XYZ file of C-alpha atoms in Angstrom:
584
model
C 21.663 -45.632 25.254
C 24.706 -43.844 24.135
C 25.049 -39.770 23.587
C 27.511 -38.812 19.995
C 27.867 -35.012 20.719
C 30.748 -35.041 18.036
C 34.256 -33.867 19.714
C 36.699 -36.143 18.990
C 40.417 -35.466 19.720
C 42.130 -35.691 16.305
C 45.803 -34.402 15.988
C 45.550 -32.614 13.100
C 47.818 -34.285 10.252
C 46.256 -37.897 11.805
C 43.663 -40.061 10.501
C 39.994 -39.381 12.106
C 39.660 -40.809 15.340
C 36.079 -42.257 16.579
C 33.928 -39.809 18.239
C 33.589 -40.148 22.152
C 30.062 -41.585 23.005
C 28.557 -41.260 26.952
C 25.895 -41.766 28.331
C 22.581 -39.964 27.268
C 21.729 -36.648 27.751
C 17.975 -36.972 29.149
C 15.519 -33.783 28.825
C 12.580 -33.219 30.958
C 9.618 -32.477 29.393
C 9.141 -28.834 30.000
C 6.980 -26.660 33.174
C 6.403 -24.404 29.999
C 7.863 -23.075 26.747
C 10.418 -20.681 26.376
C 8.964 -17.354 25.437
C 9.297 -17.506 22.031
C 8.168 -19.910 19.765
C 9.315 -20.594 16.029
C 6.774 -20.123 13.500
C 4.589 -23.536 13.673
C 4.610 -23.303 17.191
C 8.104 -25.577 17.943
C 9.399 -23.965 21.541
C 13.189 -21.656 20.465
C 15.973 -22.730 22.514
C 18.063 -20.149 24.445
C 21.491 -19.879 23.316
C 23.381 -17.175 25.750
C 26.763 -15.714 23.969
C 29.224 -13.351 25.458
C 32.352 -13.066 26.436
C 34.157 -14.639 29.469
C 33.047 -13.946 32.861
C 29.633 -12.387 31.258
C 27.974 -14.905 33.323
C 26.737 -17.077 30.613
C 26.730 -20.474 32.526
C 24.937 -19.057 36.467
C 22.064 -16.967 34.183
C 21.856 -20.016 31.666
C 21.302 -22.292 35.101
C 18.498 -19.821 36.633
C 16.987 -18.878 33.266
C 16.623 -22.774 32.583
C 14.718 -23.680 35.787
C 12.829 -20.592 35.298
C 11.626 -21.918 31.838
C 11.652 -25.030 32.592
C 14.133 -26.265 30.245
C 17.326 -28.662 30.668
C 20.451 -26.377 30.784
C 23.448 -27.390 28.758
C 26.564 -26.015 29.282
C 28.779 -26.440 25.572
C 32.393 -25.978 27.840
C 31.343 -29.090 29.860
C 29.805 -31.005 27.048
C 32.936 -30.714 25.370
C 35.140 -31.295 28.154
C 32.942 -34.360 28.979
C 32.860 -35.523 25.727
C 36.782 -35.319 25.369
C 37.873 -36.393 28.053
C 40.088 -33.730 29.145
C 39.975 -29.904 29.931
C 39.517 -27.578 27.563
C 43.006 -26.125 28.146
C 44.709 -29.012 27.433
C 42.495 -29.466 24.121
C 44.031 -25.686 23.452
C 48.025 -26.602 24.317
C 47.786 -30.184 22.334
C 45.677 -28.974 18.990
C 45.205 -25.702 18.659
C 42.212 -23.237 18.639
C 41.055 -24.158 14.989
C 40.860 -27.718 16.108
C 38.847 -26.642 19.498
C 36.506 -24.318 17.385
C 35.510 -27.688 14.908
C 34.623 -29.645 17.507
C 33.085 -27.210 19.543
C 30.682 -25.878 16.748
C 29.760 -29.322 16.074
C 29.237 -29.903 19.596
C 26.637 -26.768 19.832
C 24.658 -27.867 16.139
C 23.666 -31.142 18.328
C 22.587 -29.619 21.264
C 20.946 -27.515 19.486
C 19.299 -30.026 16.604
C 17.037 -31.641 19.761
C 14.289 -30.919 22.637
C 14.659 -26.948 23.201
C 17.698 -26.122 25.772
C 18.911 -23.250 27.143
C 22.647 -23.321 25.872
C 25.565 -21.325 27.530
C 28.181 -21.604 24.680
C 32.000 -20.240 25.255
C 33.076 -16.797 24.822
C 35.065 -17.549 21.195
C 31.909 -20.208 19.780
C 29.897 -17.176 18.201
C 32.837 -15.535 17.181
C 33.146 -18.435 14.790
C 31.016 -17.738 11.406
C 29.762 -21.429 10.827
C 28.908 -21.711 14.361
C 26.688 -18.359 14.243
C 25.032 -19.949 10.907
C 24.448 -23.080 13.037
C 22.818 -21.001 15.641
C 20.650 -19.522 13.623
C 19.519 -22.233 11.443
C 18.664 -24.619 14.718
C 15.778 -21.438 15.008
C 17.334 -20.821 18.406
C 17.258 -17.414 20.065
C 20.864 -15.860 20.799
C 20.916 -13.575 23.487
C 24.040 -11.504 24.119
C 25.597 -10.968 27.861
C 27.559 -7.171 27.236
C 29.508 -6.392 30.049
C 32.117 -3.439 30.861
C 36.152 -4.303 31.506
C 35.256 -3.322 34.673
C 32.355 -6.096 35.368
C 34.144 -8.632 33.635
C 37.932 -8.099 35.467
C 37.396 -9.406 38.766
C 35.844 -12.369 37.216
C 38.385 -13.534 34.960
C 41.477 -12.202 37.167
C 43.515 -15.686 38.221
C 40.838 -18.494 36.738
C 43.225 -21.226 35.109
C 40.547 -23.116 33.366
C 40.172 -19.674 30.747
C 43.187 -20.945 28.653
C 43.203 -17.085 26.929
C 44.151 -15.986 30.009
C 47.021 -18.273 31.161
C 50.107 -15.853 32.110
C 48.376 -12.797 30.465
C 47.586 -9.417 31.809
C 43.537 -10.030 31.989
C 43.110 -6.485 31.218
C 44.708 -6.532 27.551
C 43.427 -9.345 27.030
C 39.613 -8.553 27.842
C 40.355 -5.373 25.529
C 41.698 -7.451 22.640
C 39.197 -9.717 23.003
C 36.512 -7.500 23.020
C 37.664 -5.264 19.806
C 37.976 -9.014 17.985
C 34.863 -10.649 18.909
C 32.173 -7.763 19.933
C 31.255 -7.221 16.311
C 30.297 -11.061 16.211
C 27.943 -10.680 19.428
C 25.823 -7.941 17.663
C 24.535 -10.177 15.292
C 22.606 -11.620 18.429
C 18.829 -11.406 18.747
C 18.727 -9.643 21.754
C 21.299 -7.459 23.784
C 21.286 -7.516 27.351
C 23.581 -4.911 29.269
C 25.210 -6.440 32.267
C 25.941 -4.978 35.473
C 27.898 -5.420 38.369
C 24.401 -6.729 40.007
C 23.128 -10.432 41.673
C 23.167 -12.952 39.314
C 19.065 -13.052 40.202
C 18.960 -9.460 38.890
C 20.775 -10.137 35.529
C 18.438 -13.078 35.350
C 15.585 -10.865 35.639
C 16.437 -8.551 33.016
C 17.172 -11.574 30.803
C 13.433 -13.329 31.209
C 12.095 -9.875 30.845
C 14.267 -9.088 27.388
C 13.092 -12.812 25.801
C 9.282 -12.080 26.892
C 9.332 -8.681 25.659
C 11.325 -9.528 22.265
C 9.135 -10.324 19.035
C 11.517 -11.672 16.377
C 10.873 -10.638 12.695
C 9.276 -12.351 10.506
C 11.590 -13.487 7.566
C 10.038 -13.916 4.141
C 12.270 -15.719 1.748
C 12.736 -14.402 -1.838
C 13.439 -17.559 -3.780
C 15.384 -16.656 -6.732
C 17.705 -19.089 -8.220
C 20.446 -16.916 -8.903
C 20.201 -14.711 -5.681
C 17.569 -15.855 -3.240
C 17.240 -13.554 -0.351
C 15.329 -12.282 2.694
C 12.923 -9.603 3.851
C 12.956 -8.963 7.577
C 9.995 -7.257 8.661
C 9.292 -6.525 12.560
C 10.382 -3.383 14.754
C 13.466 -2.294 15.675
C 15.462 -3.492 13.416
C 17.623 -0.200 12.120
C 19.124 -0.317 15.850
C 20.359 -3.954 15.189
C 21.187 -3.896 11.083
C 24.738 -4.394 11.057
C 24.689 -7.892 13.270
C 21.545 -8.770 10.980
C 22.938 -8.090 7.131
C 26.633 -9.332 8.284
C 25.696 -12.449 7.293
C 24.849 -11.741 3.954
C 27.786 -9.134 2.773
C 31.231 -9.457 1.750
C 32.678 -6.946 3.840
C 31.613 -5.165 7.154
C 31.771 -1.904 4.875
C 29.204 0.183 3.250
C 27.847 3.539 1.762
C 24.822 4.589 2.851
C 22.110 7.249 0.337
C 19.319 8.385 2.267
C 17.378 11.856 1.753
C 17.740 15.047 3.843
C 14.566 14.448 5.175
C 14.728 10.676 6.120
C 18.403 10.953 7.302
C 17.732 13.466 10.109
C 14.954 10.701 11.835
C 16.286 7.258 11.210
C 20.278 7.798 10.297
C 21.836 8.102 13.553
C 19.943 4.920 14.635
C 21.169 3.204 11.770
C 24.820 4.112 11.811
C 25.291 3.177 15.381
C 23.534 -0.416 14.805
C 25.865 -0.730 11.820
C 29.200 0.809 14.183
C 28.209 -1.676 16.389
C 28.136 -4.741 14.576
C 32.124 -3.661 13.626
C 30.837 -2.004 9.980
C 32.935 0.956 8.548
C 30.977 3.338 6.625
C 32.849 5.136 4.061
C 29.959 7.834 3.207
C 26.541 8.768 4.213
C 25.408 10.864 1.371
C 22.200 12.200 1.128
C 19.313 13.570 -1.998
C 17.074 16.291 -1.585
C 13.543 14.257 -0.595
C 10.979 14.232 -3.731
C 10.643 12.350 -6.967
C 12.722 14.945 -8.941
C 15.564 13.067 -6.617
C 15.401 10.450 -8.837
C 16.674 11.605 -12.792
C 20.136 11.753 -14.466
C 21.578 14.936 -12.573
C 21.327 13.511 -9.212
C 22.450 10.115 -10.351
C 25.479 11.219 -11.377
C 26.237 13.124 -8.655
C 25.768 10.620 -6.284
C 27.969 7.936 -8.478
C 30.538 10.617 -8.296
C 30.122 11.059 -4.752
C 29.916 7.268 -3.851
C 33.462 6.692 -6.254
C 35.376 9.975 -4.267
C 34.526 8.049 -0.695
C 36.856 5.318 -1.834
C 34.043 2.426 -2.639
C 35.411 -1.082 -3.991
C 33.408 -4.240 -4.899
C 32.959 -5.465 -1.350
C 31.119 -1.559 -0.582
C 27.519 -2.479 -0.092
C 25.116 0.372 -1.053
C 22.777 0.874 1.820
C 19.422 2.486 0.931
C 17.802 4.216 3.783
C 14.566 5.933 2.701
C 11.505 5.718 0.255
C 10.920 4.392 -3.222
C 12.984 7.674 -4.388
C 16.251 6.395 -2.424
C 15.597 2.568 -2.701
C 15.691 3.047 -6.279
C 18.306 5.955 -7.052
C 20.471 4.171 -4.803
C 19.823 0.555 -6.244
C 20.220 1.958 -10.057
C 23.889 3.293 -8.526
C 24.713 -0.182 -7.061
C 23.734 -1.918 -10.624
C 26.306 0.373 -11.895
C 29.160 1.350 -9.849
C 31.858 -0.885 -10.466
C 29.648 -2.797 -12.740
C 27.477 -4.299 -9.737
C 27.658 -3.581 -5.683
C 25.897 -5.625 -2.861
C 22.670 -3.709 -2.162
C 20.648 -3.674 0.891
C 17.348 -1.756 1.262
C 16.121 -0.695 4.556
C 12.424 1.461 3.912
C 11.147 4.060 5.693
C 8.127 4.664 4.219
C 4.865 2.432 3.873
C 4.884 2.343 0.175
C 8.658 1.319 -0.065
C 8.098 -1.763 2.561
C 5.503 -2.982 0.593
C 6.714 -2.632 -2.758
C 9.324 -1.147 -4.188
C 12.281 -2.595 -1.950
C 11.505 -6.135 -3.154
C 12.156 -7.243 -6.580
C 14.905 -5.507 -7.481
C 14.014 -3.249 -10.173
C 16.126 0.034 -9.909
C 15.738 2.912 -11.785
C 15.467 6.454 -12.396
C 12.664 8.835 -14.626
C 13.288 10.323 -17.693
C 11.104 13.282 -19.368
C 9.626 10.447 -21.200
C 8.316 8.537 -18.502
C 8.380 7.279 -15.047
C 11.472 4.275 -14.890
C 12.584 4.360 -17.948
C 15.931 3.762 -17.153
C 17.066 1.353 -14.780
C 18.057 -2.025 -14.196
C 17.180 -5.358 -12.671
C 19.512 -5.376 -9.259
C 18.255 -7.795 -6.438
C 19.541 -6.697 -2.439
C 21.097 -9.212 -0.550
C 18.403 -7.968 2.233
C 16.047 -6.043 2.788
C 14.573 -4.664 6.299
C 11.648 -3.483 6.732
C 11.641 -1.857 10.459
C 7.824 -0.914 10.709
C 8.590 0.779 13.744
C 9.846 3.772 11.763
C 6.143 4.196 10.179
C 5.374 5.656 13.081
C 7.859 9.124 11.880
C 5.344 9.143 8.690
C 3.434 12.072 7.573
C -0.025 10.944 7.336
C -0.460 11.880 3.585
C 2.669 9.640 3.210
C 1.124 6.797 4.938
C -1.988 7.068 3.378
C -0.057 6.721 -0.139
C 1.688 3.950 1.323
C -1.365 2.442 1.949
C -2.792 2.271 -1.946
C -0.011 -0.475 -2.754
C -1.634 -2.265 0.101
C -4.645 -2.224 -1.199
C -3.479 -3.163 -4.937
C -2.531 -6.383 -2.953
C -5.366 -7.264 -1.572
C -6.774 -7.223 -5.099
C -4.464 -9.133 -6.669
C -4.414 -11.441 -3.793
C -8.057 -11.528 -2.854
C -8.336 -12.491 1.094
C -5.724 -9.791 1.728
C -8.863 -7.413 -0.040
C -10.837 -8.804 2.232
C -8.883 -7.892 5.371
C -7.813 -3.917 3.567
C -12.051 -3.685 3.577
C -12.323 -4.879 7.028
C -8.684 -3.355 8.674
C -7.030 -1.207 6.251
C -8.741 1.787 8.211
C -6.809 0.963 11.144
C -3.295 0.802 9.077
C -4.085 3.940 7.710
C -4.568 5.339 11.250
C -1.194 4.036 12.401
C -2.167 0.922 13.808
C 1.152 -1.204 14.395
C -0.108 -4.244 14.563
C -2.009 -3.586 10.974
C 0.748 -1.754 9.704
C 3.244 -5.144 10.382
C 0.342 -7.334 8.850
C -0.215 -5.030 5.723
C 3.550 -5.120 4.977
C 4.056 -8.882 6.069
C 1.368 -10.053 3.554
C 2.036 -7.298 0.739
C 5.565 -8.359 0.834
C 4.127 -12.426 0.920
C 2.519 -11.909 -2.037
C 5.505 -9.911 -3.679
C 8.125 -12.060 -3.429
C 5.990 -15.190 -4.356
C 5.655 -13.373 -7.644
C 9.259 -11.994 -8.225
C 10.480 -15.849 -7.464
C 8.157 -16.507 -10.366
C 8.693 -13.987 -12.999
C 11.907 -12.167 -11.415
C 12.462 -10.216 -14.628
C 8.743 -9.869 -15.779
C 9.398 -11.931 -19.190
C 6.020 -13.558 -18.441
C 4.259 -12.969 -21.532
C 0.979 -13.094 -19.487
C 0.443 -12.619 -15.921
C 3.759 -13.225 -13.773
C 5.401 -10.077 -12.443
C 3.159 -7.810 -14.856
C -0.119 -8.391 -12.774
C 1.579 -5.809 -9.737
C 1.128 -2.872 -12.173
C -2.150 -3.017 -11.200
C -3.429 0.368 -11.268
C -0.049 1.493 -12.540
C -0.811 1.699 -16.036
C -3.026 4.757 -15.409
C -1.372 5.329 -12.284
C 2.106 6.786 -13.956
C 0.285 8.483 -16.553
C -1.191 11.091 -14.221
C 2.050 10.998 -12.072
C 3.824 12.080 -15.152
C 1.466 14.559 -16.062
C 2.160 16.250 -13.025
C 5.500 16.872 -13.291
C 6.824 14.390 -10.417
C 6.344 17.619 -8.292
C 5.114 16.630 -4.986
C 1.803 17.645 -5.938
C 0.649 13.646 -6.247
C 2.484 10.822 -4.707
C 3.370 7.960 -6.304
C 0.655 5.778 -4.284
C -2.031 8.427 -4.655
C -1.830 8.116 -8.871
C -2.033 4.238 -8.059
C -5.154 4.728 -5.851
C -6.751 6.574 -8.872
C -5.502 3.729 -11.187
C -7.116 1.172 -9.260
C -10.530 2.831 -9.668
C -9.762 3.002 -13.220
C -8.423 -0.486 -13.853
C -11.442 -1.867 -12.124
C -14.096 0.251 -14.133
C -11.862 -0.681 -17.180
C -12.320 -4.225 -15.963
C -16.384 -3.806 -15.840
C -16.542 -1.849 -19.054
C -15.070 -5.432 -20.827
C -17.379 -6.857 -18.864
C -14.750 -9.187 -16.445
C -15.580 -8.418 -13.546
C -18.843 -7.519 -11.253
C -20.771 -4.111 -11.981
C -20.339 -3.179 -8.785
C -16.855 -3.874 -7.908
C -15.942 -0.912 -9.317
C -17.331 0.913 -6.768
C -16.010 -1.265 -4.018
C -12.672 -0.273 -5.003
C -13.122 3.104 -5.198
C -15.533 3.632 -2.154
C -12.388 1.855 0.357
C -9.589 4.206 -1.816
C -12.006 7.176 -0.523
C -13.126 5.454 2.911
C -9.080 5.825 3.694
C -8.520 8.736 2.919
C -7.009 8.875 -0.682
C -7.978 10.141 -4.039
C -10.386 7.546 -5.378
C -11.558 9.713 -8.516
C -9.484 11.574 -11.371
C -11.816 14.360 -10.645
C -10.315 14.706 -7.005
C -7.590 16.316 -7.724
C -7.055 20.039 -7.769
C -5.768 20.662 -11.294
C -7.035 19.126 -14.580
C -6.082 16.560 -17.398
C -6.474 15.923 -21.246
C -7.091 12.993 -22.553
C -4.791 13.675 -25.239
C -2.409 13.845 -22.920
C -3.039 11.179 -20.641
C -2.902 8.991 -23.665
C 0.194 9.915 -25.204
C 1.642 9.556 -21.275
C 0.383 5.730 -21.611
C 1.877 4.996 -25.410
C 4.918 6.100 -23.838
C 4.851 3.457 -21.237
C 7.187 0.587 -20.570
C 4.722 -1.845 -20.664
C 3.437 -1.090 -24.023
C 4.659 -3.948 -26.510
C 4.484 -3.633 -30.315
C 2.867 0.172 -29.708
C -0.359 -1.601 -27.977
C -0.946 -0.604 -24.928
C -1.422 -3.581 -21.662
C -3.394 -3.225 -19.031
C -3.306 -5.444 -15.445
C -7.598 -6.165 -15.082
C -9.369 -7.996 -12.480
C -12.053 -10.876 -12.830
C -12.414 -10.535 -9.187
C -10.279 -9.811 -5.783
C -7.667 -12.618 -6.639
C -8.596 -12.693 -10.314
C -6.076 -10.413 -12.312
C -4.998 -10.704 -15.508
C -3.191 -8.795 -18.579
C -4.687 -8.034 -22.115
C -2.931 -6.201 -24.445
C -6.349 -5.658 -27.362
C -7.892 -2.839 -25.157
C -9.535 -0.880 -28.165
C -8.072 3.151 -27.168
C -11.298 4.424 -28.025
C -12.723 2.868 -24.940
C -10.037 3.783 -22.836
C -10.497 7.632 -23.780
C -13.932 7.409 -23.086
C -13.340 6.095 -20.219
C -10.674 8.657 -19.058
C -13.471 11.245 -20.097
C -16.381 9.931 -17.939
C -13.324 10.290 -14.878
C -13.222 13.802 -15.759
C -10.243 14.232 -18.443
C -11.472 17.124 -20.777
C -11.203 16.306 -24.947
């Protein structure tokens, strides 16, 4: 049985040569799995980066036994495979040459029975060989050491071709300003001392066991597919995680004054660290009146004075208000920027960061200018939820909830659990926003620009029909949130939904005894001031969903069971609003 591992020696301007075979690289099965698994339950290999002298190949060799997994070294496969050092594949072809065959080298490793993989200090420097990495579903794990750890190491070795009649010094400083911003986009960081190799070891078992990768949820556009990361702790590591996806390691980042002061410092230095230059921070007061012409065009001022160009990605860092100020600036600065959205609050991980609709409010209405912009990524670090007021979370929560309806099991599990989100729960916080943002971006990838004439991306205004008419009515003030006018359109939409007789008498109130069970306004008549229906009405007519001046509304059949009609008579919709406690 004969081993291809893909590293020829080909001078450059000659014909291909064959690949080397050997003999076969035979795994073990196992003692036990690594300690993560990829979704479906496949054991991750261990891929250990860093740069020379971090002590990639003696941990990779204790970590393996330790797991119980065959320990490949990529240097030796290489060298094996070639025939001849790796210096003398440096002096004879060239770095470029070494870095093709090398990368190809590490996607076969990798492409088999899980490993633990020491790879050389330049292979995740390399772009395709990072992709390669992470497509395999393996876990990279970053050795940082100091100058100081890594000197004596390197000091004299002639098989480190870098370092071949070179002070070792300069050239561990050069190398580390070159490659350093490549390492960060590792899963997991592991600071290095000048310790036994058992006691780096250690630390390493104890980072994998104690690491929970995020869960990635494709968006599957045609035109601009995308991800949403969702998992904790990922503001500290942003910058190695949305390098991938950006033009440039530059950006401008709009937060709010109040957001900004918790969560900005964190995500600078994971951006600083990952090599990004930030050209502003620039911040909105916090609120909905954030979002309207005046502070729009201060901030595209503001964003043009920094310097911005078309590689700039806008970086939102905050709520709904920020992700879609900031995404309506990114639409049109420069006639389009890369956009990344990184919530903070409940209701923005759920909803409004995915999909791409931007926008600001006019006097009219709530969005009613705006545009369609899709982020490269979004990241939805539900570790921050924890910083949430808990009127804030609570709003959050209603989206949640409008899921579950539209989704119907999800309903099931907001009945059962939602309590415990609500109450900060992290575990039901990450499953609320893993399965809200599920359903989401199954829907965008089907009706991205809601041109569905029924159903498609439509159905998630569920509740917001009614829901923006009272938000408007109250002046975008603070005085209701965005998610509590939502919680008091669900009740609505599903009495609505019973009054055309869709749906079961008593789901009604269902809906409206969990809104109140969690602590939001289930009822018009909760809230402190009073409506019209005159007004309320004219809010609705004045609604972006209204086509041919008839106003559409998202019902339900049943949890699961939503649709749109656009032949509500008004008259029952007043009457409606009346029994809720509108006056007129």
């Amino acid at each position: 049985m004969s081993r291809n591992l893909g590293f020829a020696i080909i001078p450059p301007a000659a014909p291909p040569a064959p690949e080397p075979t050997g003999p076969a690289m035979t795994a073990p099965a196992p003692a036990m799995p690594p300690p993560l698994d990829i979704p479906g339950g496949r054991p991750r290999s261990v891929v250990l980066v860093g740069m020379p002298g971090s002590g990639k190949s003696s941990i990779g060799r204790r970590l393996a036994q330790r797991l119980g997994l065959p320990f490949c070294d990529a240097d030796a496969e290489i060298e094996a495979a070639a025939g001849q050092p790796i210096t003398e594949i440096f002096a004879r072809y060239g770095e470029p040459h070494f870095r093709e065959g090398e990368r190809r080298v590490i996607a076969r490793l990798l492409s088999g029975p899980p490993v633990v993989l020491a790879t050389g200090g330049g292979a995740y420097a390399d772009a395709e060989t990072r992709r390669a990495i992470r497509d395999s579903g393996a876990v990279a794990l970053w050795l940082r050491c100091t100058v100081p750890v890594l000197l004596p190491r390197v000091a004299g070795r002639s098989t480190r071709p870098m370092f071949l009649d070179q002070d070792p010094e300069a050239v561990l400083n050069r190398l580390m300003a070159a490659r350093h911003p490549f390492y960060a986009e590792a899963d997991i960081v592991v600071n290095c001392l000048d310790e036994s190799p058992e006691t780096t070891t250690d630390r390493v078992q104890a980072a994998l066991e104690g690491h929970a990768m995020p869960d990635r949820l494709p968006v599957a556009l045609s035109a601009s597919p995308y991800e949403v990361l969702v998992g904790e702790g990922l503001l500290a590591r942003a910058g190695g995680l949305i390098a991938p996806v950006l033009p440039a390691r530059r950006v401008a980042i709009v937060s709010d004054a109040s957001v900004a002061a918790l969560h900005l410092p964190a995500l600078r230095a994971g951006l600083e660290r990952a090599g990004f230059e930030i050209r502003a921070s620039l911040s909105v007061p916090p609120g909905e009146a954030s979002k309207s012409f005046s502070p729009f065009g201060t901030l595209m001022e503001a964003l043009l004075a920094a310097g911005i160009d078309r590689s700039t990605a806008i970086v939102a860092l905050g709520g709904g208000v920020v992700g879609d100020l900031a995404g309506f600036a990114a639409a049109a600065a420069l006639r389009g920027l890369p956009f990344v959205q990184v919530p903070t609050t409940l209701l923005a991980q759920v909803d409004s960061s995915v999909g791409g609709k931007t926008g600001i409010n006019l006097k009219a209405g709530k969005n009613l200018a705006g545009a369609f912009h899709q982020p490269r990524i979004v990241l939805a670090d539900t570790g921050v939820l924890a910083t949430l007021p808990a009127r804030e979370l609570r709003a959050g929560y209603a989206e949640v909830a409008k899921h579950g309806l539209l989704q119907g099991p999800l309903w099931d599990w907001c009945e059962a659990e939602g309590a415990k989100a609500v109450a900060g729960d992290a575990a039901a916080l990450r499953h609320a926003v893993l399965e809200s943002c599920r359903l989401k971006a199954a829907v965008v990838a089907a009706d991205e620009r809601e041109e569905s004439p029924e159903g498609g991306r439509a159905l998630l205004n569920l509740g917001h029909t009614f829901g923006h008419a009272i938000e408007a009515e109250c002046g975008y003030d603070g005085s209701l949130l965005h998610g509590e006018g939502v919680a008091i359109g669900l009740g609505l939409a599903a009495r609505l939904s019973a009054r055309l007789g869709l749906c079961d008498a008593a789901l009604p109130g269902r809906v409206e005894a969990h809104i109140a069970a969690v602590g939001l306004p289930a009822r018009l008549a909760d809230l402190p001031r009073g409506f019209t229906v005159e007004a309320l009405m004219g809010r609705m007519r004045k609604d972006k969903k209204v086509r041919d001046g008839a106003l559409r509304f998202v019902l339900l059949r049943a949890p699961g069971e939503a649709l749109t009609r656009g032949d509500v008579p008004p008259a029952l919709v007043e009457d409606l609003l009346r029994e809720a406690g509108a006056t007129g």
